[in-house]
PDB file of C-alpha atoms and ligand atoms in Angstrom:
ATOM      1  CA  MET A   1      12.191  32.763 -15.267  1.00 51.00           C
ATOM      2  CA  VAL A   2       9.227  33.150 -12.982  1.00 54.00           C
ATOM      3  CA  LYS A   3       7.777  29.762 -14.793  1.00 58.00           C
ATOM      4  CA  HIS A   4      11.053  27.988 -13.787  1.00 60.00           C
ATOM      5  CA  LEU A   5      10.966  29.386 -10.363  1.00 58.00           C
ATOM      6  CA  ALA A   6       7.174  28.032  -9.989  1.00 58.00           C
ATOM      7  CA  ALA A   7       8.293  24.773 -11.088  1.00 58.00           C
ATOM      8  CA  ALA A   8      11.241  24.372  -8.820  1.00 56.00           C
ATOM      9  CA  MET A   9       9.029  25.524  -5.767  1.00 55.00           C
ATOM     10  CA  LEU A  10       6.652  22.705  -7.038  1.00 55.00           C
ATOM     11  CA  LEU A  11       9.392  20.008  -6.796  1.00 55.00           C
ATOM     12  CA  LEU A  12      10.607  21.268  -3.232  1.00 52.00           C
ATOM     13  CA  VAL A  13       6.998  21.096  -1.899  1.00 51.00           C
ATOM     14  CA  ALA A  14       6.669  17.481  -3.461  1.00 51.00           C
ATOM     15  CA  CYS A  15       9.964  16.496  -1.654  1.00 51.00           C
ATOM     16  CA  VAL A  16       9.361  17.942   1.517  1.00 49.00           C
ATOM     17  CA  ARG A  17       5.652  17.519   1.960  1.00 48.00           C
ATOM     18  CA  PRO A  18       5.612  13.874   0.396  1.00 45.00           C
ATOM     19  CA  LEU A  19       2.245  12.916   2.664  1.00 45.00           C
ATOM     20  CA  ALA A  20       0.398  15.921   1.364  1.00 55.00           C
ATOM     21  CA  ALA A  21      -0.112  13.805  -1.765  1.00 82.00           C
ATOM     22  CA  LEU A  22      -1.727  10.788  -0.678  1.00 94.00           C
ATOM     23  CA  GLU A  23      -3.917  10.294   2.676  1.00 95.00           C
ATOM     24  CA  PHE A  24      -3.934   6.759   4.011  1.00 96.00           C
ATOM     25  CA  ASN A  25      -6.838   5.321   6.090  1.00 96.00           C
ATOM     26  CA  GLN A  26      -7.731   2.037   7.672  1.00 96.00           C
ATOM     27  CA  GLY A  27      -4.243   0.531   7.326  1.00 97.00           C
ATOM     28  CA  PHE A  28      -3.081  -2.386   8.966  1.00 97.00           C
ATOM     29  CA  VAL A  29      -0.623  -5.205   8.124  1.00 97.00           C
ATOM     30  CA  ARG A  30      -1.510  -8.763   9.238  1.00 96.00           C
ATOM     31  CA  GLY A  31       0.011 -10.347  12.060  1.00 94.00           C
ATOM     32  CA  LEU A  32       0.869 -13.841  11.360  1.00 92.00           C
ATOM     33  CA  PRO A  33       2.593 -16.689  13.408  1.00 90.00           C
ATOM     34  CA  PRO A  34       6.565 -15.993  13.783  1.00 88.00           C
ATOM     35  CA  THR A  35       7.023 -19.078  11.314  1.00 91.00           C
ATOM     36  CA  GLN A  36       5.403 -16.855   8.473  1.00 92.00           C
ATOM     37  CA  THR A  37       7.636 -14.540   6.180  1.00 95.00           C
ATOM     38  CA  THR A  38       4.800 -13.250   3.981  1.00 96.00           C
ATOM     39  CA  THR A  39       2.168 -11.170   5.211  1.00 97.00           C
ATOM     40  CA  ALA A  40      -0.149  -8.367   3.725  1.00 97.00           C
ATOM     41  CA  ALA A  41      -1.121  -4.858   4.226  1.00 98.00           C
ATOM     42  CA  PHE A  42      -4.299  -3.312   3.726  1.00 98.00           C
ATOM     43  CA  PHE A  43      -5.782   0.420   3.703  1.00 98.00           C
ATOM     44  CA  THR A  44      -7.408   3.083   1.696  1.00 98.00           C
ATOM     45  CA  VAL A  45      -5.534   5.331  -0.171  1.00 97.00           C
ATOM     46  CA  ARG A  46      -7.151   8.605  -1.338  1.00 96.00           C
ATOM     47  CA  ASN A  47      -5.144  10.949  -3.832  1.00 96.00           C
ATOM     48  CA  SER A  48      -6.228  14.496  -3.405  1.00 91.00           C
ATOM     49  CA  GLN A  49      -3.870  15.697  -6.156  1.00 90.00           C
ATOM     50  CA  GLN A  50      -5.125  17.381  -9.404  1.00 89.00           C
ATOM     51  CA  GLU A  51      -3.297  14.799 -11.275  1.00 91.00           C
ATOM     52  CA  SER A  52      -3.482  10.946 -11.106  1.00 94.00           C
ATOM     53  CA  TRP A  53      -0.704   9.186  -8.905  1.00 95.00           C
ATOM     54  CA  VAL A  54       0.948   6.134 -10.375  1.00 96.00           C
ATOM     55  CA  LEU A  55       2.205   3.894  -8.066  1.00 97.00           C
ATOM     56  CA  ASN A  56       4.837   1.783  -9.250  1.00 95.00           C
ATOM     57  CA  ARG A  57       7.184   0.793  -6.237  1.00 97.00           C
ATOM     58  CA  VAL A  58       6.498   0.197  -2.575  1.00 98.00           C
ATOM     59  CA  ILE A  59       9.509  -0.364  -0.085  1.00 98.00           C
ATOM     60  CA  SER A  60       9.635  -1.357   3.241  1.00 98.00           C
ATOM     61  CA  PRO A  61      12.046  -1.885   6.030  1.00 97.00           C
ATOM     62  CA  ALA A  62      10.139  -4.676   7.282  1.00 97.00           C
ATOM     63  CA  ALA A  63      10.514  -6.719   4.299  1.00 98.00           C
ATOM     64  CA  SER A  64      12.518  -7.650   1.507  1.00 98.00           C
ATOM     65  CA  ARG A  65      10.429  -7.158  -1.140  1.00 98.00           C
ATOM     66  CA  VAL A  66       6.743  -5.403  -1.210  1.00 98.00           C
ATOM     67  CA  GLU A  67       4.395  -6.394  -4.124  1.00 98.00           C
ATOM     68  CA  ILE A  68       1.197  -5.009  -5.288  1.00 98.00           C
ATOM     69  CA  HIS A  69      -1.124  -8.086  -5.492  1.00 97.00           C
ATOM     70  CA  GLU A  70      -4.854  -8.342  -6.661  1.00 95.00           C
ATOM     71  CA  HIS A  71      -7.130 -11.347  -6.618  1.00 92.00           C
ATOM     72  CA  VAL A  72      -8.577 -12.277  -9.611  1.00 88.00           C
ATOM     73  CA  ASN A  73     -11.457 -14.729 -10.583  1.00 84.00           C
ATOM     74  CA  SER A  74      -9.812 -17.698 -12.862  1.00 82.00           C
ATOM     75  CA  GLY A  75     -12.622 -20.006 -13.576  1.00 83.00           C
ATOM     76  CA  ASP A  76     -13.815 -21.219  -9.980  1.00 84.00           C
ATOM     77  CA  THR A  77     -10.570 -20.151  -8.082  1.00 85.00           C
ATOM     78  CA  LEU A  78      -9.233 -17.005  -6.914  1.00 83.00           C
ATOM     79  CA  GLN A  79      -5.834 -16.374  -7.856  1.00 89.00           C
ATOM     80  CA  MET A  80      -3.288 -13.399  -6.566  1.00 92.00           C
ATOM     81  CA  ARG A  81      -1.810 -11.685  -9.495  1.00 94.00           C
ATOM     82  CA  GLN A  82       1.258  -9.174  -9.223  1.00 96.00           C
ATOM     83  CA  ARG A  83       0.380  -5.615 -10.734  1.00 96.00           C
ATOM     84  CA  GLU A  84       3.521  -3.614 -11.981  1.00 96.00           C
ATOM     85  CA  SER A  85       1.736  -0.567 -11.260  1.00 97.00           C
ATOM     86  CA  LEU A  86      -1.596   1.069  -9.894  1.00 97.00           C
ATOM     87  CA  THR A  87      -3.251   4.190 -10.958  1.00 97.00           C
ATOM     88  CA  ILE A  88      -5.082   6.199  -8.021  1.00 97.00           C
ATOM     89  CA  PRO A  89      -7.231   8.569 -10.036  1.00 96.00           C
ATOM     90  CA  ALA A  90      -7.122  11.977  -9.152  1.00 94.00           C
ATOM     91  CA  GLY A  91      -9.572  13.116  -6.123  1.00 94.00           C
ATOM     92  CA  GLU A  92     -10.483   9.279  -5.751  1.00 96.00           C
ATOM     93  CA  GLU A  93      -9.922   6.683  -3.340  1.00 97.00           C
ATOM     94  CA  VAL A  94      -8.290   3.079  -3.836  1.00 98.00           C
ATOM     95  CA  VAL A  95      -9.171   0.529  -1.454  1.00 98.00           C
ATOM     96  CA  PHE A  96      -6.933  -2.407  -0.693  1.00 98.00           C
ATOM     97  CA  GLU A  97      -8.736  -5.219   1.213  1.00 96.00           C
ATOM     98  CA  PRO A  98      -8.797  -8.851   1.830  1.00 92.00           C
ATOM     99  CA  GLY A  99      -9.785 -10.759  -1.376  1.00 90.00           C
ATOM    100  CA  GLY A 100      -9.159  -7.603  -3.496  1.00 93.00           C
ATOM    101  CA  LEU A 101      -5.831  -5.546  -4.132  1.00 97.00           C
ATOM    102  CA  HIS A 102      -3.354  -5.802  -1.378  1.00 97.00           C
ATOM    103  CA  LEU A 103       0.235  -5.145  -0.615  1.00 98.00           C
ATOM    104  CA  MET A 104       2.396  -8.322  -0.179  1.00 97.00           C
ATOM    105  CA  LEU A 105       5.103  -8.215   2.239  1.00 98.00           C
ATOM    106  CA  MET A 106       7.722 -10.978   1.429  1.00 97.00           C
ATOM    107  CA  GLY A 107      10.761 -11.703   3.078  1.00 97.00           C
ATOM    108  CA  LEU A 108       9.843 -10.313   6.389  1.00 97.00           C
ATOM    109  CA  THR A 109      12.888  -9.029   8.077  1.00 95.00           C
ATOM    110  CA  ALA A 110      11.568 -10.287  11.603  1.00 94.00           C
ATOM    111  CA  PRO A 111       8.094 -11.297  13.176  1.00 93.00           C
ATOM    112  CA  LEU A 112       5.338  -8.876  13.397  1.00 94.00           C
ATOM    113  CA  ARG A 113       3.685  -8.936  16.608  1.00 92.00           C
ATOM    114  CA  GLU A 114       0.421  -6.848  17.555  1.00 92.00           C
ATOM    115  CA  GLY A 115       1.275  -3.668  18.674  1.00 92.00           C
ATOM    116  CA  ASP A 116       4.202  -3.439  16.055  1.00 96.00           C
ATOM    117  CA  SER A 117       3.984  -0.823  13.124  1.00 96.00           C
ATOM    118  CA  VAL A 118       5.400  -1.068   9.610  1.00 97.00           C
ATOM    119  CA  ARG A 119       6.528   1.788   7.537  1.00 97.00           C
ATOM    120  CA  LEU A 120       5.858   1.804   4.157  1.00 98.00           C
ATOM    121  CA  GLU A 121       7.205   3.899   1.143  1.00 97.00           C
ATOM    122  CA  PHE A 122       4.892   4.445  -1.957  1.00 97.00           C
ATOM    123  CA  HIS A 123       6.991   5.302  -4.999  1.00 96.00           C
ATOM    124  CA  SER A 124       5.185   7.107  -8.012  1.00 95.00           C
ATOM    125  CA  GLU A 125       6.404   6.754 -11.599  1.00 93.00           C
ATOM    126  CA  THR A 126       7.168  10.287 -11.435  1.00 92.00           C
ATOM    127  CA  GLY A 127       9.514  10.034  -8.759  1.00 92.00           C
ATOM    128  CA  ALA A 128       7.234  11.116  -5.840  1.00 92.00           C
ATOM    129  CA  VAL A 129       7.539   9.532  -2.697  1.00 93.00           C
ATOM    130  CA  ALA A 130       4.480   9.118   0.096  1.00 94.00           C
ATOM    131  CA  GLU A 131       5.134   7.354   3.491  1.00 95.00           C
ATOM    132  CA  ALA A 132       2.636   5.488   5.696  1.00 96.00           C
ATOM    133  CA  VAL A 133       2.977   3.546   9.071  1.00 97.00           C
ATOM    134  CA  PHE A 134       0.417   0.918   9.533  1.00 98.00           C
ATOM    135  CA  PRO A 135      -0.117  -0.917  12.723  1.00 97.00           C
ATOM    136  CA  VAL A 136      -0.146  -4.724  12.843  1.00 97.00           C
ATOM    137  CA  ILE A 137      -2.930  -6.582  13.600  1.00 95.00           C
ATOM    138  CA  SER A 138      -2.873  -9.939  14.835  1.00 91.00           C
ATOM    139  CA  VAL A 139      -5.114 -12.484  12.717  1.00 80.00           C
ATOM    140  CA  ILE A 140      -6.528 -13.426  16.008  1.00 65.00           C
ATOM    141  CA  ASN A 141      -8.227  -9.979  16.196  1.00 50.00           C
ATOM    142  CA  GLU A 142      -9.056 -10.097  12.278  1.00 47.00           C
ATOM    143  CA  HIS A 143     -11.617 -13.128  11.995  1.00 50.00           C
ATOM    144  CA  HIS A 144     -14.153 -10.165  11.080  1.00 51.00           C
ATOM    145  CA  HIS A 145     -12.385  -9.154   8.120  1.00 49.00           C
ATOM    146  CA  HIS A 146     -12.212 -12.819   6.423  1.00 49.00           C
ATOM    147  CA  ARG A 147     -14.115 -13.419   3.517  1.00 49.00           C
ATOM    148  CA  HIS A 148     -15.268 -16.841   2.005  1.00 47.00           C
ATOM    149  CA  HIS A 149     -15.505 -17.219  -1.797  1.00 43.00           C
TER     150      HIS A 149
HETATM  151 CU1  LIG B 201      -0.878 -11.457  -2.445  1.00 82.39          CU
END
């Protein structure tokens, strides 16, 4: 009985305080010209839990679809590949950055401008949800992030 209660309380904590599970830093969404309907989000995410966090779905009111992408070298070209899931190991940090892992926001519901913010919901395979709000940073202010391959 006590065991069941403990499990129920854990579940409650997970539902009420999803932000405690994952910690997001340096997040931003790339602001592009209004003609663009696809953009990307970059951030670092830390899993401060004792268990790994398997991210398998991201949704946002700003886009009709959000995909987890990574860049892979195939021959001498750099290609984007979609990932079905991404494991954030216990106590570790995963970096989403230009040229590496990123979130692809597709079918933007409205143009994103500098000063806007984008809310993202991160769903784990166990049903946990973490939320993050990232500012939109226009490409004009972003030139120092660019990498050349
Ligand atoms: Cu991509």
